[in-house]
mmCIF file of C-alpha atoms and ligand atoms in Angstrom:
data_model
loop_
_atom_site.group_PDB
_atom_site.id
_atom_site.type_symbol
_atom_site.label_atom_id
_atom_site.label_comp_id
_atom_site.label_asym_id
_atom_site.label_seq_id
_atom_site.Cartn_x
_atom_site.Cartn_y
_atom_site.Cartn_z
ATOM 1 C CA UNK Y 659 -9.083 37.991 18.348
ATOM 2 C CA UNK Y 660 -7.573 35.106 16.218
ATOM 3 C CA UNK Y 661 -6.592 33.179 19.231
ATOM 4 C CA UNK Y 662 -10.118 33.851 20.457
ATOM 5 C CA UNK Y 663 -11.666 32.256 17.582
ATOM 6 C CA UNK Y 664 -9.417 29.894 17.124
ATOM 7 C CA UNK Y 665 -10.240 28.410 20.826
ATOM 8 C CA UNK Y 666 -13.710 29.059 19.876
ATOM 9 C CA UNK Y 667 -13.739 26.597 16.975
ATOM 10 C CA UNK Y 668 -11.358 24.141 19.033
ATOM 11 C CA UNK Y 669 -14.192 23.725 21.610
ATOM 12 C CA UNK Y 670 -16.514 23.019 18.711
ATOM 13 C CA UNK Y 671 -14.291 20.250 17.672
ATOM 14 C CA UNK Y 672 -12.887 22.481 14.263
ATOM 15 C CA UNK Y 673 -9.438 21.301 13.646
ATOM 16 C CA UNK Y 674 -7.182 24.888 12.462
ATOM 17 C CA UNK Y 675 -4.260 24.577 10.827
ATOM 18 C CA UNK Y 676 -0.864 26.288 11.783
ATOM 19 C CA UNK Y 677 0.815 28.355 9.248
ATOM 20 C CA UNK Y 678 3.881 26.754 8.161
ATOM 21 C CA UNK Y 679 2.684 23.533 7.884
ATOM 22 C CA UNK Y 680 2.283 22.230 4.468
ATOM 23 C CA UNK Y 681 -0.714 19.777 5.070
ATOM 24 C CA UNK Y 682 -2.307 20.205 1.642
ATOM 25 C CA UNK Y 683 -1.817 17.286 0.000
ATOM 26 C CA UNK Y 684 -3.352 15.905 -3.261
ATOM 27 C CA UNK Y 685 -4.732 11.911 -3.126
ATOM 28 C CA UNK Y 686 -6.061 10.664 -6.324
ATOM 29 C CA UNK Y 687 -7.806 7.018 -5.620
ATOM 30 C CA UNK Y 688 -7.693 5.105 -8.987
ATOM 31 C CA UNK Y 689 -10.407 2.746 -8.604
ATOM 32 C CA UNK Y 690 -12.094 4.609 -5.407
ATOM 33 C CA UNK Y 691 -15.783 2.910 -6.089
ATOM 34 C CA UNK Y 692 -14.361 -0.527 -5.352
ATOM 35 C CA UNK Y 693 -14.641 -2.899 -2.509
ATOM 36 C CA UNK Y 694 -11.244 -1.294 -1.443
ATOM 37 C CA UNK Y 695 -11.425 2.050 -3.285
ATOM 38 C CA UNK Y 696 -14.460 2.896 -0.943
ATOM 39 C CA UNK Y 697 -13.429 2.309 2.136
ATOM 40 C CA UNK Y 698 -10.198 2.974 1.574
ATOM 41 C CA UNK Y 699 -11.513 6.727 0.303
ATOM 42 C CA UNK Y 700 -13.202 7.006 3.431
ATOM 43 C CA UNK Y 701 -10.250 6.544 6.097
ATOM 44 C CA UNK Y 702 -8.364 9.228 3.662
ATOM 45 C CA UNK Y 703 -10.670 11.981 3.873
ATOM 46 C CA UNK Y 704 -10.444 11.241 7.728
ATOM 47 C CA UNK Y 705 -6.418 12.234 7.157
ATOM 48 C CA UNK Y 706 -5.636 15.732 7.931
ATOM 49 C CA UNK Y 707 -3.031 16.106 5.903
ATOM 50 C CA UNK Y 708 -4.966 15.612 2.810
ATOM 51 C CA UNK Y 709 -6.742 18.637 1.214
ATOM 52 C CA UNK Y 710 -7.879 16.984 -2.120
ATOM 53 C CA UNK Y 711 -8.634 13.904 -2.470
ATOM 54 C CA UNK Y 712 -9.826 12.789 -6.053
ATOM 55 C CA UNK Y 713 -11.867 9.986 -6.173
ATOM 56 C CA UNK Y 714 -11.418 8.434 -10.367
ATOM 57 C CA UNK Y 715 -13.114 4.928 -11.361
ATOM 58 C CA UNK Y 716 -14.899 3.944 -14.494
ATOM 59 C CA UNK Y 717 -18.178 3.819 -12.503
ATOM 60 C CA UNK Y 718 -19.971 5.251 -9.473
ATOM 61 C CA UNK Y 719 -17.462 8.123 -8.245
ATOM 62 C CA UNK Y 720 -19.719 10.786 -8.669
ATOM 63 C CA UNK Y 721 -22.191 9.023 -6.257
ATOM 64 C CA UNK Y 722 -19.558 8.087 -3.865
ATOM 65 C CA UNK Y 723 -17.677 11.974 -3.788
ATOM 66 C CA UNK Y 724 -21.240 13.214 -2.996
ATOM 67 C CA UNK Y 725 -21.330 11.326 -0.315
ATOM 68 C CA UNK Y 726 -17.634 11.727 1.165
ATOM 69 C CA UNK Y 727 -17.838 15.544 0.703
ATOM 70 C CA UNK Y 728 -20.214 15.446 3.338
ATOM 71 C CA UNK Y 729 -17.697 14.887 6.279
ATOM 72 C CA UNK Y 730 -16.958 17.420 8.165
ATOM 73 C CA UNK Y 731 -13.353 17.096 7.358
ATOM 74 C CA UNK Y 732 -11.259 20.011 5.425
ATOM 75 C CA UNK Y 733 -10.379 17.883 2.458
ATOM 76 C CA UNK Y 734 -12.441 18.856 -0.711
ATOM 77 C CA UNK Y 735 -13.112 15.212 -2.217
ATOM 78 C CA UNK Y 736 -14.075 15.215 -6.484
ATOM 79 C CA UNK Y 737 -16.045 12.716 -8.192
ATOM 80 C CA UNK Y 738 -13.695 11.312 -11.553
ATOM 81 C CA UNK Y 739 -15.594 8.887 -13.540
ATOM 82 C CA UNK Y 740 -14.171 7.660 -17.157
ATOM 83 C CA UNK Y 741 -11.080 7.424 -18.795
ATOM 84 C CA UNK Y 742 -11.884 10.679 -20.137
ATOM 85 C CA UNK Y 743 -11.457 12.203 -16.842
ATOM 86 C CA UNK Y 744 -8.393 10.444 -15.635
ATOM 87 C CA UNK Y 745 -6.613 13.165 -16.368
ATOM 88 C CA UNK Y 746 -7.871 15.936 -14.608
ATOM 89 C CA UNK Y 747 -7.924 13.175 -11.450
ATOM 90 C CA UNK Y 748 -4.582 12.972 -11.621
ATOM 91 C CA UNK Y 749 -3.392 16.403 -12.214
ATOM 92 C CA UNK Y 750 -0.673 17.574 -9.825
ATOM 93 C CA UNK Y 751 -1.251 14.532 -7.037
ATOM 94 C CA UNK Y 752 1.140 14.283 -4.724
ATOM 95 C CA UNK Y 753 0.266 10.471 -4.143
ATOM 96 C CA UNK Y 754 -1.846 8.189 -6.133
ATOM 97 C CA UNK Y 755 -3.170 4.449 -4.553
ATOM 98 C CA UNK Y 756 -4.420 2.182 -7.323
ATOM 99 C CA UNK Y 757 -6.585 -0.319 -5.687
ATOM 100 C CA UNK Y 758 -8.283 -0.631 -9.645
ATOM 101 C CA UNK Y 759 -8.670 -3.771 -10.901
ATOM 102 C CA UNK Y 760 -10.346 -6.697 -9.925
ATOM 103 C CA UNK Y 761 -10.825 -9.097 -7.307
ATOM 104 C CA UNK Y 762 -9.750 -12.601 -7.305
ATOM 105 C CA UNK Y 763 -12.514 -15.853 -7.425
ATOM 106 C CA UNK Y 764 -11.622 -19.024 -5.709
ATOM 107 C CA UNK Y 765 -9.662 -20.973 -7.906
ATOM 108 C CA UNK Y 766 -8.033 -17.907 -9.945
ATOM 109 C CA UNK Y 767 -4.342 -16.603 -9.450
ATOM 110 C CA UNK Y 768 -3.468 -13.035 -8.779
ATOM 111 C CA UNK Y 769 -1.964 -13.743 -12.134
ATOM 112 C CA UNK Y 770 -5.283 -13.637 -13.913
ATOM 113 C CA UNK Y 771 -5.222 -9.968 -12.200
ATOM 114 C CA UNK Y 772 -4.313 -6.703 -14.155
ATOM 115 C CA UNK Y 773 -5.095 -2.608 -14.452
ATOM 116 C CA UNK Y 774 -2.903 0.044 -15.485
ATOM 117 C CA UNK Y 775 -3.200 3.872 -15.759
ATOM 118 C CA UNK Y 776 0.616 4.427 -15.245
ATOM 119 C CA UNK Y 777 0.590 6.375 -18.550
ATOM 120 C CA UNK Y 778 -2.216 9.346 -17.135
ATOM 121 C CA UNK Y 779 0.404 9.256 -13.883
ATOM 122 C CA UNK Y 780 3.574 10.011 -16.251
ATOM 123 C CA UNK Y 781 1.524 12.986 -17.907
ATOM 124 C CA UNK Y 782 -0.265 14.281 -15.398
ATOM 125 C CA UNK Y 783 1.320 14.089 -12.054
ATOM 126 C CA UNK Y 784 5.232 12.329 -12.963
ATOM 127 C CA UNK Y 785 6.606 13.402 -9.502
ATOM 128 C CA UNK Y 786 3.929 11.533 -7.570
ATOM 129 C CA UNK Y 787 4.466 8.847 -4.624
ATOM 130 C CA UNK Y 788 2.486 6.059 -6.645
ATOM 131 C CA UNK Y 789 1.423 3.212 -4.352
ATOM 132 C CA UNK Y 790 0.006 0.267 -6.273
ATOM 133 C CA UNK Y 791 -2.400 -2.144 -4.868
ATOM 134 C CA UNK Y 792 -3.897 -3.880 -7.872
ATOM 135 C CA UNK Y 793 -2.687 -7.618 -7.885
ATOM 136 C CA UNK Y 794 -0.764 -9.616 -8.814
ATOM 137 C CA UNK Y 795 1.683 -6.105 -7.043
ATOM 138 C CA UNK Y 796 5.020 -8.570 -7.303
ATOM 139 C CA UNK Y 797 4.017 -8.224 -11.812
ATOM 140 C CA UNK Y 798 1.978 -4.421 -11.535
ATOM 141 C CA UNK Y 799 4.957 -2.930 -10.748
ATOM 142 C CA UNK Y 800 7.294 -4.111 -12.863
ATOM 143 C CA UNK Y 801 5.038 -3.144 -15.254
ATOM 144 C CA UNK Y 802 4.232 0.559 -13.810
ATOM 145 C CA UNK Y 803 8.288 0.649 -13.708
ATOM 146 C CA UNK Y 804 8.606 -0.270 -17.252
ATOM 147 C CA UNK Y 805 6.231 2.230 -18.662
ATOM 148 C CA UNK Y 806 6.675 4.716 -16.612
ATOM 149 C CA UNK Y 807 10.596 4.335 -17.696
ATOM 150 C CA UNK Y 808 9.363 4.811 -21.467
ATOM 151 C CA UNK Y 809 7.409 8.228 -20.887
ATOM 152 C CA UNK Y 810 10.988 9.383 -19.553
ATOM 153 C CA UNK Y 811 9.790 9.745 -16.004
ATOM 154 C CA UNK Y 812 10.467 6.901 -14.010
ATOM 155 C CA UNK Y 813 12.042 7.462 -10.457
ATOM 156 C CA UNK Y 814 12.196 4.065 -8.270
ATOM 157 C CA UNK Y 815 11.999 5.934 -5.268
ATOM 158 C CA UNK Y 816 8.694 6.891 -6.057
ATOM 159 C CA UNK Y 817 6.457 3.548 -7.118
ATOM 160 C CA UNK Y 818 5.629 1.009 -4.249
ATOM 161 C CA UNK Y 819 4.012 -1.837 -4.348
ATOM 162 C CA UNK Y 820 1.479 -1.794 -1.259
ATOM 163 C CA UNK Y 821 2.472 -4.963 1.092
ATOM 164 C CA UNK Y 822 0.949 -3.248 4.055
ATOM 165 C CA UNK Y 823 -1.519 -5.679 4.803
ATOM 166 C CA UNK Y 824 1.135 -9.058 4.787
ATOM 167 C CA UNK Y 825 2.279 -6.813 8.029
ATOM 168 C CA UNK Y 826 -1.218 -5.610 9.407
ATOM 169 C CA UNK Y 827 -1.651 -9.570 9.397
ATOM 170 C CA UNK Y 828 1.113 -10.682 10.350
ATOM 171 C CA UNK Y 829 0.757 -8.407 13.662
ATOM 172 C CA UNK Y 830 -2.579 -9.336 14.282
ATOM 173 C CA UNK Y 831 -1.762 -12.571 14.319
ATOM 174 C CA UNK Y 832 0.910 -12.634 16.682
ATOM 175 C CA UNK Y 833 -0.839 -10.322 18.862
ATOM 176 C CA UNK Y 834 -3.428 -11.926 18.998
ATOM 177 C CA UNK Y 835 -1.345 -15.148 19.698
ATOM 178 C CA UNK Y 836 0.738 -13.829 22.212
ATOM 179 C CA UNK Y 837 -1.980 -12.069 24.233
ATOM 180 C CA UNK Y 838 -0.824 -8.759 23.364
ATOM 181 C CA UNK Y 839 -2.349 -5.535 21.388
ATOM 182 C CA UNK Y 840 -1.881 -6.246 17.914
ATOM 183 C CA UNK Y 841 -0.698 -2.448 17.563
ATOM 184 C CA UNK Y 842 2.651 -2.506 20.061
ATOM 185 C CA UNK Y 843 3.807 -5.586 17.695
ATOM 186 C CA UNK Y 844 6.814 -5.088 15.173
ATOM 187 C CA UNK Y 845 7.532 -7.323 12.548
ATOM 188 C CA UNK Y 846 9.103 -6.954 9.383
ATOM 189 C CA UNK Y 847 7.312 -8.725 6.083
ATOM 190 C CA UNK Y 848 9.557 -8.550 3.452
ATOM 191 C CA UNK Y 849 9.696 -10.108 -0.688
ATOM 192 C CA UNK Y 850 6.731 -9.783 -2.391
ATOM 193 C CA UNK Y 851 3.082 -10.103 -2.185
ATOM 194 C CA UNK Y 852 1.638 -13.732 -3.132
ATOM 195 C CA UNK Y 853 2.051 -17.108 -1.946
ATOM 196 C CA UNK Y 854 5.960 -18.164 -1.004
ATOM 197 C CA UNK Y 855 7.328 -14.439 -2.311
ATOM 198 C CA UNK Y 856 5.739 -13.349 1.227
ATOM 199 C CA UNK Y 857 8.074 -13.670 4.230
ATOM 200 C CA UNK Y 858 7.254 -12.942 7.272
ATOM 201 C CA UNK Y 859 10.145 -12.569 9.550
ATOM 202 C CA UNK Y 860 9.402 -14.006 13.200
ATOM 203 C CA UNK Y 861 12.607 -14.340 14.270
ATOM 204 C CA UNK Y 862 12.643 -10.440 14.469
ATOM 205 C CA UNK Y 863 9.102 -9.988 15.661
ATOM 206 C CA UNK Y 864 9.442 -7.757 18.998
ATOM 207 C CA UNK Y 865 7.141 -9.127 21.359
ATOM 208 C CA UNK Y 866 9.238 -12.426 20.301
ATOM 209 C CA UNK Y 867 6.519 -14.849 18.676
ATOM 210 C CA UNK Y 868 7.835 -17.924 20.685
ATOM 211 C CA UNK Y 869 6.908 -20.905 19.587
ATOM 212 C CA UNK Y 870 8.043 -24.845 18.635
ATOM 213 C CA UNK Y 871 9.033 -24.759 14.851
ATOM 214 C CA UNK Y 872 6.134 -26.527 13.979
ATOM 215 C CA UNK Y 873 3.941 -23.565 15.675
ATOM 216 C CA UNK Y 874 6.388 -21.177 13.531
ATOM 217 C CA UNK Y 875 5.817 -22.760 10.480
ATOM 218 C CA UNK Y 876 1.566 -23.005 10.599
ATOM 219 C CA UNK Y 877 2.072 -19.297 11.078
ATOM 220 C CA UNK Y 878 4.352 -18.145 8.303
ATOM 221 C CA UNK Y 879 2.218 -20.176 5.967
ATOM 222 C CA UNK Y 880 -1.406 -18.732 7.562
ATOM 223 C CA UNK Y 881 0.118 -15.274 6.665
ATOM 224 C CA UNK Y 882 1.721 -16.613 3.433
ATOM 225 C CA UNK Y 883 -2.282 -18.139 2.387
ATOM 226 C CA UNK Y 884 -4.201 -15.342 4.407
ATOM 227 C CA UNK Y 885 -5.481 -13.749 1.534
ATOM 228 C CA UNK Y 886 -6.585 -16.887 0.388
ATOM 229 C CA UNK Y 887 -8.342 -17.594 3.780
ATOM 230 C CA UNK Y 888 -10.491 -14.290 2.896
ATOM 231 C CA UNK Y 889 -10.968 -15.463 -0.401
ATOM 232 C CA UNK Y 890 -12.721 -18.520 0.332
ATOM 233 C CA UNK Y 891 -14.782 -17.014 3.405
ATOM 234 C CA UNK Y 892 -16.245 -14.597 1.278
ATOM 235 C CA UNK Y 893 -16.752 -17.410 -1.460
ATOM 236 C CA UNK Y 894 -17.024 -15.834 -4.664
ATOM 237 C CA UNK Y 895 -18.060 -12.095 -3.355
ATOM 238 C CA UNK Y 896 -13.921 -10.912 -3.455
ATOM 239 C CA UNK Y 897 -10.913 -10.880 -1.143
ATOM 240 C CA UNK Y 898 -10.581 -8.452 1.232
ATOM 241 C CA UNK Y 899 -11.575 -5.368 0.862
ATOM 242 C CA UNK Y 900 -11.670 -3.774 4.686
ATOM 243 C CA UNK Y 901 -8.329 -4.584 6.176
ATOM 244 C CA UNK Y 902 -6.986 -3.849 2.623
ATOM 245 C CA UNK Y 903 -8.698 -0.442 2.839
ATOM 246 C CA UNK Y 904 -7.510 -0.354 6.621
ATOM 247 C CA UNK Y 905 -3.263 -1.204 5.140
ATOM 248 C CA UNK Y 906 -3.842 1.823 2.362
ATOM 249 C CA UNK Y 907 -4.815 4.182 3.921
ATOM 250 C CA UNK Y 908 -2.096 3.168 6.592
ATOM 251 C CA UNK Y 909 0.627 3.204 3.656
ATOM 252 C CA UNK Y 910 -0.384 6.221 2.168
ATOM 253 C CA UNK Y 911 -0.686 8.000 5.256
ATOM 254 C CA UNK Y 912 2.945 7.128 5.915
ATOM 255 C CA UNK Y 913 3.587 8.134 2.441
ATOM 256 C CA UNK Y 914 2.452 11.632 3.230
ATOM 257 C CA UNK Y 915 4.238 11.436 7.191
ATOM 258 C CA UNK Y 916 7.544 11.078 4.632
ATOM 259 C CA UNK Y 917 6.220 13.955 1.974
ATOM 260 C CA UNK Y 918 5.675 16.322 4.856
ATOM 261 C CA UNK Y 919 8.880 15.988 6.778
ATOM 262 C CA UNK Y 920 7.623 13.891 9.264
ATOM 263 C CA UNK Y 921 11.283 12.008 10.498
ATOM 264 C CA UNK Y 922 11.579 8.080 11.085
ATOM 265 C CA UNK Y 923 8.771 6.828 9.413
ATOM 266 C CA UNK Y 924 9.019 3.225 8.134
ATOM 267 C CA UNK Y 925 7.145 0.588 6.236
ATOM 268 C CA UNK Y 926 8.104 -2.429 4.182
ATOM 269 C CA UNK Y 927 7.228 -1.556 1.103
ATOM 270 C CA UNK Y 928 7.905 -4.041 -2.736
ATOM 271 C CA UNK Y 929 10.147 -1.261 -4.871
ATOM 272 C CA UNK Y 930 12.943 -1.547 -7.215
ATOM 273 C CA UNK Y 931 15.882 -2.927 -5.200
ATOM 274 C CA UNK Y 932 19.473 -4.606 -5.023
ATOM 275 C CA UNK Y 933 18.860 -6.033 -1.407
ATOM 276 C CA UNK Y 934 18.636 -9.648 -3.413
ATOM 277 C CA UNK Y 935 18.821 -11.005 -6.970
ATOM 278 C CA UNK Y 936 15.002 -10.084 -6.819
ATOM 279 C CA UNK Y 937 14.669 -6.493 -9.020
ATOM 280 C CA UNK Y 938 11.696 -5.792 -7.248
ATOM 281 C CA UNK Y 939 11.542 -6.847 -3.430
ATOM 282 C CA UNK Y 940 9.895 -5.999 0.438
ATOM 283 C CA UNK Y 941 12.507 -4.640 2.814
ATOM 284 C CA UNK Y 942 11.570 -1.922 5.814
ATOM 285 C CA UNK Y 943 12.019 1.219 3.938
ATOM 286 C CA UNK Y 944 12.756 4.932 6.071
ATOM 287 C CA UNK Y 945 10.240 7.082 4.052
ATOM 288 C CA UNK Y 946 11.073 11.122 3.582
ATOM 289 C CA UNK Y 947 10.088 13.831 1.060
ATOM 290 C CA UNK Y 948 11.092 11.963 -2.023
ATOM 291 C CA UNK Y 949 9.711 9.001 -1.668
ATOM 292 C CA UNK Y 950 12.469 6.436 -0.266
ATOM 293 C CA UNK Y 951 14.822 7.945 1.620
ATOM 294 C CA UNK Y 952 16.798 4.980 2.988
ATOM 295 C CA UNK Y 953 16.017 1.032 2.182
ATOM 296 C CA UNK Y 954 17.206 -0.888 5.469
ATOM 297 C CA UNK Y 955 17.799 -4.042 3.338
ATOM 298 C CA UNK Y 956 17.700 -7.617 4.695
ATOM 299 C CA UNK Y 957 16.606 -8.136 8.172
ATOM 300 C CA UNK Y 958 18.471 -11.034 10.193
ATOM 301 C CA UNK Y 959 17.438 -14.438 8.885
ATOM 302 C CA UNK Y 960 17.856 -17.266 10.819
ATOM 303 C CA UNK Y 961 18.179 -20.763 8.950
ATOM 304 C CA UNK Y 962 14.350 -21.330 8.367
ATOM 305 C CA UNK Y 963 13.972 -18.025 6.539
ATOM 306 C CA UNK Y 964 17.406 -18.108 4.541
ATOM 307 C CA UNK Y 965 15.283 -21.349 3.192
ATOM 308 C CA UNK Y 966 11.744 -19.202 2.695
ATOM 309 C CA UNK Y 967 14.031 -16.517 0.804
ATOM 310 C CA UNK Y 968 15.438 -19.071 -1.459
ATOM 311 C CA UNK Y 969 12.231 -20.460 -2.165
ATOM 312 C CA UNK Y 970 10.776 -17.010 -2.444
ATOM 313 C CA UNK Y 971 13.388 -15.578 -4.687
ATOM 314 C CA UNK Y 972 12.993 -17.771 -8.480
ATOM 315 C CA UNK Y 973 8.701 -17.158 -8.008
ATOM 316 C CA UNK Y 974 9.629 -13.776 -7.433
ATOM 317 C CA UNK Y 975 12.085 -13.162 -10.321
ATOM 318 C CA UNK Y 976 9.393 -14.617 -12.515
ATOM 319 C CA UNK Y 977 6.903 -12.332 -11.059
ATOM 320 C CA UNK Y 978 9.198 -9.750 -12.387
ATOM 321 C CA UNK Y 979 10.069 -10.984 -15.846
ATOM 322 C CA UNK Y 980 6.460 -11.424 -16.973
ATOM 323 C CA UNK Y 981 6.045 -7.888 -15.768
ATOM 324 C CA UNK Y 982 8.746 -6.872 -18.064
ATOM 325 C CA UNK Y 983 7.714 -9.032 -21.234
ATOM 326 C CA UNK Y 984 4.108 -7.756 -20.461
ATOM 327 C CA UNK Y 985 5.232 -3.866 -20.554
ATOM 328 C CA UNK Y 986 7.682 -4.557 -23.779
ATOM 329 C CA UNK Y 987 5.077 -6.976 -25.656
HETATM 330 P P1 NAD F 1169 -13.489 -4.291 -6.908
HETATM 331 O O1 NAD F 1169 -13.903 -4.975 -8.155
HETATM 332 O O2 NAD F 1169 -14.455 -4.218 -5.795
HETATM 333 O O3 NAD F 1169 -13.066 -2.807 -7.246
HETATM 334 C C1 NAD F 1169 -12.242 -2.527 -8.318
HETATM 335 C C2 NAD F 1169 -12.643 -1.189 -8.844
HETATM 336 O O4 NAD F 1169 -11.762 -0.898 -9.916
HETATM 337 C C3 NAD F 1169 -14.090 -1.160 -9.401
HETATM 338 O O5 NAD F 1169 -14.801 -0.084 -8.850
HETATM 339 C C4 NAD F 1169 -13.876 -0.998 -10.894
HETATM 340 O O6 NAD F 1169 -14.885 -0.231 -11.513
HETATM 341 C C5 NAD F 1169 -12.529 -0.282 -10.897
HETATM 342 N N1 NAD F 1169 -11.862 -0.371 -12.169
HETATM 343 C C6 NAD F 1169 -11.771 -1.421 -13.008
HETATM 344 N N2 NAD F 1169 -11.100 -1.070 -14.106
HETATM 345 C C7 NAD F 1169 -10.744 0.231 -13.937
HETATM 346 C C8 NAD F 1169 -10.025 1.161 -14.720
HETATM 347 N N3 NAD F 1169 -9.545 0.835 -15.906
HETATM 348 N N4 NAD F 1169 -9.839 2.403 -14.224
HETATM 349 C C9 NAD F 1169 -10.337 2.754 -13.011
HETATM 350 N N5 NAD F 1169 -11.023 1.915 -12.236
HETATM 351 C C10 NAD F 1169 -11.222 0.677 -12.689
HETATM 352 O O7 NAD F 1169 -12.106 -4.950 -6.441
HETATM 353 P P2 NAD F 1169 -11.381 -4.813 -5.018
HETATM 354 O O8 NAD F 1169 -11.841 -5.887 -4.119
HETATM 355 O O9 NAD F 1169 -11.447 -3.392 -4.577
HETATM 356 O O10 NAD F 1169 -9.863 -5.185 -5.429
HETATM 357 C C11 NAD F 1169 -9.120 -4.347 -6.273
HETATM 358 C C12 NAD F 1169 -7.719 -4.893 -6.525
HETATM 359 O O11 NAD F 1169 -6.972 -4.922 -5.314
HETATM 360 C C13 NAD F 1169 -7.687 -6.323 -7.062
HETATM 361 O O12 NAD F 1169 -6.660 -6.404 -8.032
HETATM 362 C C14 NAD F 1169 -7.322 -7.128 -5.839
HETATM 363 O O13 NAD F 1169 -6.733 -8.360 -6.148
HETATM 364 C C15 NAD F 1169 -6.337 -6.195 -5.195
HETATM 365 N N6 NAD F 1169 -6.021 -6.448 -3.785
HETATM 366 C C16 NAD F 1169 -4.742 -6.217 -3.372
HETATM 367 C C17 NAD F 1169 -4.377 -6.402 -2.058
HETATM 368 C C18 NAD F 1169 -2.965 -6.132 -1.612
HETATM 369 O O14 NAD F 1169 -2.601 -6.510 -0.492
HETATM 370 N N7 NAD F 1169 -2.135 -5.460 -2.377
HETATM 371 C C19 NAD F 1169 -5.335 -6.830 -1.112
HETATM 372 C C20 NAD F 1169 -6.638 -7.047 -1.550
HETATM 373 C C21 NAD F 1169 -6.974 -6.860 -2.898
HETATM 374 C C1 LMR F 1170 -4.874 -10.358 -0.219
HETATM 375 O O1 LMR F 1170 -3.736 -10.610 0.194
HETATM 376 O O2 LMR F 1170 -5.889 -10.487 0.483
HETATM 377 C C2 LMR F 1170 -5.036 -9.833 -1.615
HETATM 378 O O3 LMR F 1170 -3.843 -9.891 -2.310
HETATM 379 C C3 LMR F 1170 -6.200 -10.396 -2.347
HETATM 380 C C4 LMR F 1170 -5.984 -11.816 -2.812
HETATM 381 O O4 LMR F 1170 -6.420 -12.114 -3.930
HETATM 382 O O5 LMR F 1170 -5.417 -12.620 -2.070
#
């Protein structure tokens, strides 16, 4: 009879779930009525694993729940709005995504860029993948590390700094370069997420991205300045908000591959790290039920990106102490 009904609702395009499967995962979006928080929310309530997805900003989230909860997808989606309902938002998440903050102007630095809600995370939900998207990432997390370490709770295996999109860029670019689908390309971004700190690694990019080193170059710095292209396209209405939306939900969903056993699942990621005098630094990362399960460190540099690291390296340790200073101040 089960099997019956079960084949009855599969023909009617129901997804059932096996017993024995965990796939009930809690999302919290921390600044979900955004230009990212939005559509971000949307490609997560289209994730199966997902069964609550809390939806928190200081504005608009009842609005936009109401209008998620109506997809006919099995996640139950909740409507958080002040910070006197962070709280409950976060309450026994198994992943939060902070896209909260706010978007950089032409002319402005991702320095002039800040939001934190670490503390809520520590009280409320201290074992939870946190995946930070609010710029400038290379100082957020430094800072999330720092006061998360005070409330007794930090675990570096557990806060990433969201550098999906360097990689979503960098393989549509070469894709797109080479003739190929953007999706079959493999290329590790590693550092951090602004300017020089980003290092794309096309010596290691499978299709090869072949190329004079003059062609090499223009590319590492489009991706290096991409954001920056978006910036001025949109000029003065944000930075990108759809391919970021498109890189979190791609992040978390590998965050939740990891949580649910899911084996071989890898992203470069910016977390705490010894892979170079950088603290804090983007390496391919294996991703498992706690978080990081293995970092794969350096990829093989050839000369021209021994010289990006070294450049990217002091910008990146500065990054890092002004993080610090800010979270100690
Ligand atoms: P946005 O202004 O459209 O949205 C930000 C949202 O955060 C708004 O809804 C706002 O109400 C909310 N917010 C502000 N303060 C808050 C608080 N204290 N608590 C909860 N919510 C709060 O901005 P956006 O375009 O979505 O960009 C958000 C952030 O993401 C910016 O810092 C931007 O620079 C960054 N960003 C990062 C990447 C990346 O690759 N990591 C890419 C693009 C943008
Ligand atoms: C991006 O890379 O697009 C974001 O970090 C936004 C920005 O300000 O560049």
């Amino acid at each position: 009879m089960l099997k019956q009904v079960t084949k009855q609702l599969a023909l009617q395009g129901v997804r059932t779930f096996s017993v024995g499967q965990q796939n009930n995962y809690k999302v919290t979006v921390c600044g979900a009525a955004g230009g990212i928080g939005q559509p971000l929310s949307l490609l997560l309530k289209q994730n199966p694993l997902v069964t609550d997805l809390a939806l928190y900003d200081i504005v608009h989230t009842p609005g936009v729940a109401a209008d998620l909860s109506h997809i006919d997808t099995k996640s139950k989606t909740a409507g958080f709005i002040g910070a006197d309902q962070l709280g409950d938002s976060l309450k026994g998440s198994d992943v939060v995504v902070i896209p909260a903050g706010v978007p950089r102007k032409p002319g402005m630095t991702r320095d002039d860029l800040f939001n934190d809600i670490s503390n809520s995370i520590a009280k409320n939900c201290p074992k939870a993948l946190v995946a930070i998207i609010t710029n400038p990432v290379n100082t957020c997390v430094p800072i999330a590390a720092e006061i998360l370490k005070k409330a007794g709770v930090y675990d570096p295996k557990r806060l990433f700094g969201v550098s999906t999109l360097d990689v979503v860029r960098a393989r549509a670019f070469i894709g797109h370069a080479l003739g190929v689908d953007p999706q079959t390309v493999q290329i590790p971004v590693i550092g951090g997420h602004s300017g020089v700190t980003i290092l794309p690694v096309l010596s290691q990019s499978q299709p090869l991205f072949k190329g004079n080193q003059d062609t090499i170059e223009k590319l590492t710095v489009r991706i290096q300045e991409a954001g920056t292209e978006v910036v001025k396209a949109k000029a003065g209405a944000g930075s990108a908000t759809l391919s970021m939306a498109y890189a979190g939900a791609r992040f978390a969903g590998s965050l939740l591959k990891g949580l649910n056993g899911e084996k071989n699942v890898i992203e470069c990621s910016y977390v705490q790290s010894t892979v170079t005098e950088a603290t804090f630094f983007s390496t391919p990362l294996v991703l498992g039920k706690n978080g990081v399960q293995e970092n794969l460190g350096l990829p093989k540099l050839n000369d021209y990106e021994k010289k990006l690291l070294e450049a990217a390296i002091p910008e990146l340790k500065k990054n890092i102490q002004k993080g610090i200073d800010f979270a100690n101040a």
